[in-house]
Short mmCIF file of C-alpha atoms and ligand atoms in Angstrom, two decimals:
data_model
loop_
_atom_site.label_atom_id
_atom_site.label_comp_id
_atom_site.label_asym_id
_atom_site.label_seq_id
_atom_site.Cartn_x
_atom_site.Cartn_y
_atom_site.Cartn_z
CA MET G 1 20.54 -78.79 2.57
CA LYS G 2 22.53 -81.45 4.45
CA ALA G 3 22.04 -85.23 4.44
CA TYR G 4 23.55 -87.48 7.12
CA ILE G 5 24.40 -90.77 5.40
CA VAL G 6 24.55 -94.11 7.21
CA PRO G 7 25.49 -97.06 5.00
CA ASN G 8 25.46 -100.64 6.24
CA LEU G 9 28.72 -101.81 4.69
CA GLU G 10 27.91 -105.43 5.52
CA LYS G 11 25.45 -105.37 2.59
CA VAL G 12 27.35 -106.20 -0.60
CA ASN G 13 25.95 -103.36 -2.73
CA SER G 14 25.94 -100.72 -0.05
CA ARG G 15 29.33 -99.12 -0.83
CA ALA G 16 28.59 -98.62 -4.55
CA CYS G 17 25.11 -97.36 -3.74
CA THR G 18 26.52 -94.85 -1.22
CA ILE G 19 28.97 -93.46 -3.79
CA ALA G 20 26.16 -93.17 -6.38
CA ALA G 21 23.96 -91.33 -3.84
CA ILE G 22 26.79 -88.94 -2.90
CA ARG G 23 27.37 -88.07 -6.59
CA VAL G 24 23.68 -87.28 -7.09
CA MET G 25 23.72 -85.11 -3.95
CA GLU G 26 26.77 -83.23 -5.23
CA SER G 27 24.99 -82.56 -8.55
CA CYS G 28 21.96 -81.04 -6.86
CA GLY G 29 23.60 -79.07 -4.06
CA ILE G 30 22.96 -81.38 -1.08
CA THR G 31 25.95 -81.60 1.29
CA ALA G 32 26.76 -85.20 2.19
CA VAL G 33 27.63 -85.65 5.89
CA MET G 34 28.99 -88.88 7.36
CA PRO G 35 30.23 -90.06 10.75
CA GLU G 36 34.00 -89.75 11.22
CA ALA G 37 34.29 -93.54 11.45
CA MET G 38 33.50 -93.70 7.70
CA GLU G 39 36.37 -91.37 6.67
CA LYS G 40 38.79 -94.19 5.83
CA GLU G 41 36.21 -95.93 3.65
CA PHE G 42 35.02 -92.87 1.70
CA SER G 43 38.03 -90.50 1.86
CA SER G 44 38.06 -89.95 -1.93
CA GLN G 45 34.49 -88.57 -1.93
CA LYS G 46 33.30 -85.00 -1.29
CA ILE G 47 31.90 -85.54 2.20
CA LEU G 48 31.76 -83.55 5.42
CA PHE G 49 32.93 -85.93 8.18
CA GLN G 50 31.59 -85.08 11.63
CA SER G 51 30.89 -86.73 14.96
CA LYS G 52 27.53 -88.51 15.00
CA GLU G 53 26.01 -85.97 17.41
CA GLN G 54 27.20 -82.94 15.40
CA GLY G 55 26.26 -84.53 12.07
CA LEU G 56 22.74 -85.33 13.20
CA LYS G 57 22.24 -81.89 14.74
CA LYS G 58 23.27 -80.08 11.56
CA SER G 59 21.49 -82.29 9.00
CA ASP G 60 18.05 -81.90 7.41
CA PHE G 61 17.44 -85.61 6.84
CA ILE G 62 19.11 -89.01 7.27
CA VAL G 63 19.86 -91.44 4.45
CA ALA G 64 19.96 -95.10 5.48
CA ILE G 65 21.54 -97.44 2.92
CA GLY G 66 20.91 -101.15 3.57
CA GLY G 67 17.93 -103.32 4.46
CA ASP G 68 14.99 -102.81 6.82
CA GLY G 69 17.22 -103.60 9.80
CA THR G 70 19.55 -100.73 8.79
CA ILE G 71 16.62 -98.34 8.31
CA LEU G 72 15.22 -99.39 11.69
CA HIS G 73 18.49 -98.72 13.52
CA VAL G 74 18.93 -95.36 11.80
CA ALA G 75 15.28 -94.54 12.49
CA ARG G 76 15.90 -94.72 16.24
CA ASP G 77 18.45 -91.87 15.92
CA ALA G 78 16.10 -90.05 13.53
CA VAL G 79 13.23 -90.16 16.04
CA SER G 80 15.49 -88.89 18.83
CA HIS G 81 16.63 -85.95 16.63
CA ASP G 82 13.25 -85.41 14.93
CA LEU G 83 14.70 -85.95 11.44
CA PRO G 84 13.01 -87.69 8.48
CA VAL G 85 14.63 -90.78 6.94
CA LEU G 86 15.25 -91.66 3.32
CA GLY G 87 15.80 -95.42 3.07
CA ILE G 88 17.68 -96.79 0.07
CA ASN G 89 17.35 -100.54 -0.27
CA ALA G 90 20.65 -102.33 -0.74
CA GLY G 91 19.44 -105.41 1.12
CA ARG G 92 16.97 -108.25 0.63
CA VAL G 93 13.48 -106.86 1.17
CA GLY G 94 13.74 -103.18 2.11
CA PHE G 95 10.08 -102.93 3.00
CA LEU G 96 10.65 -99.55 4.69
CA ALA G 97 12.84 -98.20 1.88
CA THR G 98 11.72 -95.30 -0.30
CA MET G 99 13.84 -96.29 -3.27
CA GLU G 100 15.91 -99.12 -4.69
CA MET G 101 19.67 -98.80 -5.15
CA GLU G 102 19.30 -98.18 -8.91
CA GLU G 103 17.06 -95.19 -8.22
CA THR G 104 19.48 -92.81 -6.48
CA ASN G 105 18.69 -90.14 -9.14
CA LEU G 106 15.39 -89.62 -7.29
CA ILE G 107 17.37 -87.79 -4.58
CA GLN G 108 17.22 -84.75 -6.89
CA LYS G 109 13.52 -84.52 -6.06
CA ILE G 110 14.40 -83.82 -2.44
CA ALA G 111 16.61 -80.87 -3.44
CA ALA G 112 13.69 -79.58 -5.54
CA GLY G 113 11.29 -79.94 -2.57
CA ASN G 114 9.32 -82.52 -4.52
CA TYR G 115 8.59 -85.05 -1.77
CA LYS G 116 6.21 -85.73 1.08
CA ILE G 117 6.63 -86.89 4.66
CA GLU G 118 4.86 -90.02 5.89
CA GLU G 119 4.41 -90.24 9.65
CA ARG G 120 4.43 -93.59 11.43
CA MET G 121 3.12 -94.06 14.96
CA LEU G 122 5.33 -95.45 17.73
CA ILE G 123 4.47 -97.28 20.93
CA GLU G 124 6.05 -97.11 24.37
CA ALA G 125 6.35 -99.35 27.38
CA ASP G 126 6.25 -97.83 30.86
CA VAL G 127 8.00 -100.09 33.34
CA GLY G 128 8.00 -98.44 36.76
CA LYS G 129 9.68 -95.07 36.22
CA GLU G 130 11.40 -96.17 32.99
CA GLN G 131 10.03 -95.68 29.49
CA TYR G 132 11.07 -97.52 26.32
CA TRP G 133 9.75 -96.68 22.85
CA ALA G 134 9.62 -98.76 19.68
CA ILE G 135 9.11 -98.28 15.95
CA ASN G 136 8.40 -101.98 15.22
CA GLU G 137 7.48 -103.64 18.49
CA ILE G 138 7.88 -104.16 22.22
CA VAL G 139 8.39 -107.83 23.13
CA LEU G 140 8.06 -109.50 26.52
CA THR G 141 9.51 -113.02 26.53
CA ARG G 142 10.75 -115.71 28.81
CA GLY G 143 14.54 -115.76 29.09
CA GLU G 144 16.63 -118.41 27.41
CA TYR G 145 16.41 -121.18 30.01
CA SER G 146 13.11 -120.47 31.76
CA HIS G 147 9.82 -122.32 31.44
CA ILE G 148 6.46 -121.37 29.94
CA VAL G 149 5.04 -118.06 31.22
CA ASP G 150 1.52 -116.80 31.95
CA ILE G 151 0.99 -113.18 31.00
CA ASP G 152 -2.20 -111.46 32.15
CA ILE G 153 -3.46 -108.87 29.67
CA PHE G 154 -5.59 -105.88 30.69
CA CYS G 155 -7.16 -103.32 28.36
CA ASP G 156 -7.83 -99.91 29.92
CA GLY G 157 -7.50 -101.56 33.31
CA LYS G 158 -10.05 -104.32 32.60
CA PRO G 159 -8.93 -107.98 32.49
CA LEU G 160 -8.91 -109.38 28.94
CA TYR G 161 -7.22 -112.79 29.02
CA THR G 162 -4.08 -114.69 29.96
CA ILE G 163 -1.51 -115.72 27.37
CA ARG G 164 0.32 -118.95 28.19
CA GLY G 165 3.40 -119.44 26.05
CA ASP G 166 6.81 -117.94 25.27
CA GLY G 167 5.74 -114.31 25.42
CA VAL G 168 3.91 -111.55 23.64
CA ILE G 169 4.59 -109.00 20.87
CA LEU G 170 3.00 -105.54 20.94
CA SER G 171 3.45 -104.08 17.48
CA THR G 172 2.94 -100.86 15.55
CA PRO G 173 1.60 -100.91 11.97
CA THR G 174 5.27 -100.54 10.85
CA GLY G 175 6.16 -103.64 12.86
CA SER G 176 3.28 -105.63 11.39
CA THR G 177 5.56 -106.80 8.54
CA ALA G 178 8.35 -107.77 10.96
CA TYR G 179 8.29 -110.07 14.05
CA ALA G 180 4.49 -109.80 14.45
CA MET G 181 4.02 -111.18 10.92
CA SER G 182 6.15 -114.24 11.83
CA ALA G 183 3.91 -114.73 14.86
CA GLY G 184 0.85 -114.93 12.58
CA GLY G 185 -0.30 -111.33 12.87
CA PRO G 186 -1.94 -109.38 10.03
CA VAL G 187 -0.20 -106.89 7.78
CA VAL G 188 -1.53 -103.49 8.87
CA ASP G 189 -1.82 -100.53 6.50
CA PRO G 190 0.35 -97.81 8.11
CA ALA G 191 -2.52 -95.37 7.56
CA ILE G 192 -4.51 -97.31 10.21
CA PRO G 193 -3.06 -96.44 13.61
CA SER G 194 -3.33 -99.45 15.92
CA ILE G 195 -1.52 -101.56 18.49
CA GLY G 196 -1.27 -105.27 17.69
CA LEU G 197 -1.00 -107.93 20.39
CA SER G 198 0.38 -111.28 19.14
CA PRO G 199 1.19 -114.24 21.41
CA ILE G 200 4.55 -115.98 20.82
CA CYS G 201 4.16 -119.77 20.62
CA PRO G 202 0.90 -119.80 22.61
CA TYR G 203 0.00 -123.08 24.29
CA SER G 204 -3.45 -123.01 22.74
CA LEU G 205 -5.32 -124.13 19.63
CA PHE G 206 -7.23 -120.87 19.57
CA SER G 207 -5.01 -117.88 19.66
CA ARG G 208 -5.16 -114.84 17.40
CA THR G 209 -3.66 -111.40 17.12
CA ILE G 210 -5.82 -108.61 18.55
CA LEU G 211 -5.67 -105.12 17.02
CA PHE G 212 -6.40 -102.40 19.55
CA SER G 213 -7.33 -98.79 18.96
CA PRO G 214 -4.13 -96.73 19.40
CA GLU G 215 -5.76 -94.87 22.28
CA ARG G 216 -6.11 -98.03 24.41
CA HIS G 217 -3.80 -98.64 27.35
CA ILE G 218 -2.69 -102.26 27.49
CA THR G 219 -1.15 -103.64 30.64
CA LEU G 220 0.93 -106.82 30.80
CA GLN G 221 1.71 -108.64 34.01
CA VAL G 222 3.48 -111.97 34.26
CA SER G 223 1.51 -113.95 36.79
CA SER G 224 3.52 -117.14 36.69
CA ALA G 225 6.95 -118.10 35.44
CA ASP G 226 10.04 -120.00 36.52
CA PRO G 227 11.13 -117.98 39.60
CA ASN G 228 14.78 -118.56 38.63
CA GLY G 229 14.30 -117.58 34.99
CA ASP G 230 14.56 -114.18 33.39
CA LEU G 231 11.75 -112.26 31.75
CA LEU G 232 13.08 -109.99 29.07
CA LEU G 233 11.62 -106.83 27.58
CA SER G 234 12.96 -105.64 24.24
CA ALA G 235 12.20 -102.78 21.86
CA ASP G 236 12.90 -103.22 18.12
CA GLY G 237 15.09 -106.23 18.92
CA ASN G 238 17.28 -104.25 21.36
CA LEU G 239 17.64 -103.71 25.11
CA GLY G 240 16.90 -107.07 26.79
CA ILE G 241 15.73 -105.44 30.05
CA LYS G 242 15.14 -107.95 32.87
CA VAL G 243 11.63 -107.61 34.26
CA PRO G 244 10.64 -109.08 37.64
CA ILE G 245 7.58 -111.34 37.86
CA LYS G 246 4.38 -109.39 38.79
CA GLN G 247 5.83 -106.13 37.40
CA GLU G 248 3.16 -104.17 35.51
CA ILE G 249 4.11 -103.04 31.99
CA LEU G 250 1.92 -100.37 30.44
CA ILE G 251 1.89 -100.27 26.62
CA LYS G 252 0.49 -97.21 24.88
CA ARG G 253 0.89 -94.98 21.86
CA SER G 254 3.99 -92.80 22.10
CA ASN G 255 3.90 -89.09 21.38
CA LYS G 256 7.03 -89.55 19.25
CA VAL G 257 6.66 -90.22 15.51
CA PHE G 258 8.91 -91.74 12.88
CA ARG G 259 9.00 -89.71 9.66
CA LEU G 260 9.83 -91.24 6.27
CA ILE G 261 10.57 -89.32 3.06
CA ARG G 262 8.26 -90.52 0.28
CA PHE G 263 7.68 -89.62 -3.38
CA GLU G 264 4.44 -89.63 -5.31
CA GLY G 265 3.75 -92.85 -7.17
CA LYS G 266 4.86 -95.77 -5.00
CA GLY G 267 2.45 -96.55 -2.18
CA PHE G 268 2.24 -99.17 0.58
CA TYR G 269 0.30 -101.69 -1.54
CA GLU G 270 2.71 -101.54 -4.52
CA VAL G 271 5.53 -102.34 -2.10
CA LEU G 272 3.48 -105.15 -0.51
CA ASN G 273 2.75 -106.59 -3.96
CA GLN G 274 6.34 -106.39 -5.17
CA LYS G 275 8.22 -107.33 -2.01
CA VAL G 276 5.96 -109.58 0.02
CA MET G 277 3.60 -111.11 -2.55
CA TRP G 278 6.46 -111.42 -5.06
CA GLY G 279 4.43 -109.52 -7.66
CA GLY G 280 1.67 -112.15 -7.41
CA SER G 281 -1.57 -111.57 -9.34
CA HIS G 282 -4.92 -113.36 -9.65
CA LYS G 283 -4.70 -113.73 -13.44
P1 NAP X 301 17.58 -109.21 12.59
O1 NAP X 301 17.12 -110.29 13.48
O2 NAP X 301 19.01 -109.21 12.15
O3 NAP X 301 16.66 -109.14 11.27
C1 NAP X 301 15.30 -109.10 11.33
C2 NAP X 301 14.64 -109.19 9.95
O4 NAP X 301 13.47 -108.40 10.02
C3 NAP X 301 15.49 -108.66 8.79
O5 NAP X 301 15.27 -109.53 7.70
C4 NAP X 301 14.90 -107.29 8.52
O6 NAP X 301 14.96 -106.94 7.15
C5 NAP X 301 13.43 -107.50 8.91
N1 NAP X 301 12.72 -106.29 9.35
C6 NAP X 301 13.01 -105.44 10.36
N2 NAP X 301 12.05 -104.50 10.47
C7 NAP X 301 11.14 -104.75 9.48
C8 NAP X 301 9.91 -104.15 9.09
N3 NAP X 301 9.41 -103.08 9.73
N4 NAP X 301 9.22 -104.68 8.05
C9 NAP X 301 9.70 -105.76 7.41
N5 NAP X 301 10.84 -106.40 7.74
C10 NAP X 301 11.55 -105.91 8.78
O7 NAP X 301 17.29 -107.86 13.38
P2 NAP X 301 17.37 -106.36 12.99
O8 NAP X 301 17.77 -106.20 11.55
O9 NAP X 301 18.10 -105.65 14.05
O10 NAP X 301 15.81 -105.99 13.13
C11 NAP X 301 15.17 -106.02 14.38
C12 NAP X 301 13.79 -106.56 14.14
O11 NAP X 301 13.89 -107.95 13.87
C13 NAP X 301 12.83 -106.52 15.30
O12 NAP X 301 12.22 -105.25 15.42
C14 NAP X 301 11.84 -107.61 14.92
O13 NAP X 301 10.72 -107.10 14.22
C15 NAP X 301 12.62 -108.51 13.97
N6 NAP X 301 12.65 -109.87 14.47
C16 NAP X 301 11.96 -110.82 13.75
C17 NAP X 301 11.90 -112.13 14.21
C18 NAP X 301 11.11 -113.11 13.43
O14 NAP X 301 10.55 -112.74 12.38
N7 NAP X 301 11.02 -114.35 13.88
C19 NAP X 301 12.55 -112.50 15.39
C20 NAP X 301 13.24 -111.50 16.09
C21 NAP X 301 13.28 -110.18 15.62
P3 NAP X 301 16.35 -106.71 6.32
O15 NAP X 301 16.87 -108.08 5.99
O16 NAP X 301 15.88 -105.98 5.10
O17 NAP X 301 17.26 -105.91 7.21
#
């Protein structure tokens, strides 16, 4: 079995955690693979250094060591190569992580086949002939210097309403604890497939997130905006594609999935309790 390891060395504990993970892998017969760029940093360890493309092609799973941002970036490569991800939290929250940095011994369970795969739905945006997919969310916003925008929303081709504000977030259940949460959206159990629509800074006293069935097709069209300003489309915080006014953007469930390695015992609500509710109880 081979594991492609991607540490985020900007996180203070990431280096030590990576070395601990590599030692556990060695003890249970998993070959540690890393991108060649990491050779200087980890030359004293027993690691197979390969180009990113070769490493990903030959590996059975990817290990992301860092925070949710790290896991998210690694996940984009994982989806493209159809590999599951094991996230080890060496950051602040690590909501997507399977284990904490002190728990690297759990990697032995993977060698023993004692794990399960959790599938997360993705969404995509069709803009003309181009397609962009996201694990967290697709965002359509006004550019930096432009004015308020009006975005017409259609569901399965039927007009729904017009959002007036800075933009709109279309989120997956995975993304419900990210940007969509900051915009007032609900936390969505990943076992409930859905597409969330949350306005960004709406110019309204009455504006809520709408959760759509994942089979709905949602169309966005900017009907009015500063003609000299930019409208930007992003996926998981990346891209920044300029979109012309009146361009139709179709949002729908993607046929790609993001796969996470999970162990028995720690479910979504334990993580929510420990990491988001700070272990809060009603007692
Ligand atoms: P970033 O702006 O450097 O960090 C975004 C923050 O979101 C980090 O604290 C990250 O956690 C957290 N995060 C990312 N995905 C998450 C998830 N699924 N559940 C819970 N927390 C999550 O950007 P980045 O690290 O490249 O991540 C891109 C994401 O940033 C976007 O997909 C978007 O969701 C989010 N974002 C949020 C806001 C906002 O809340 N106002 C604004 C823009 C973008 P870690 O600290 O553990 O890495």
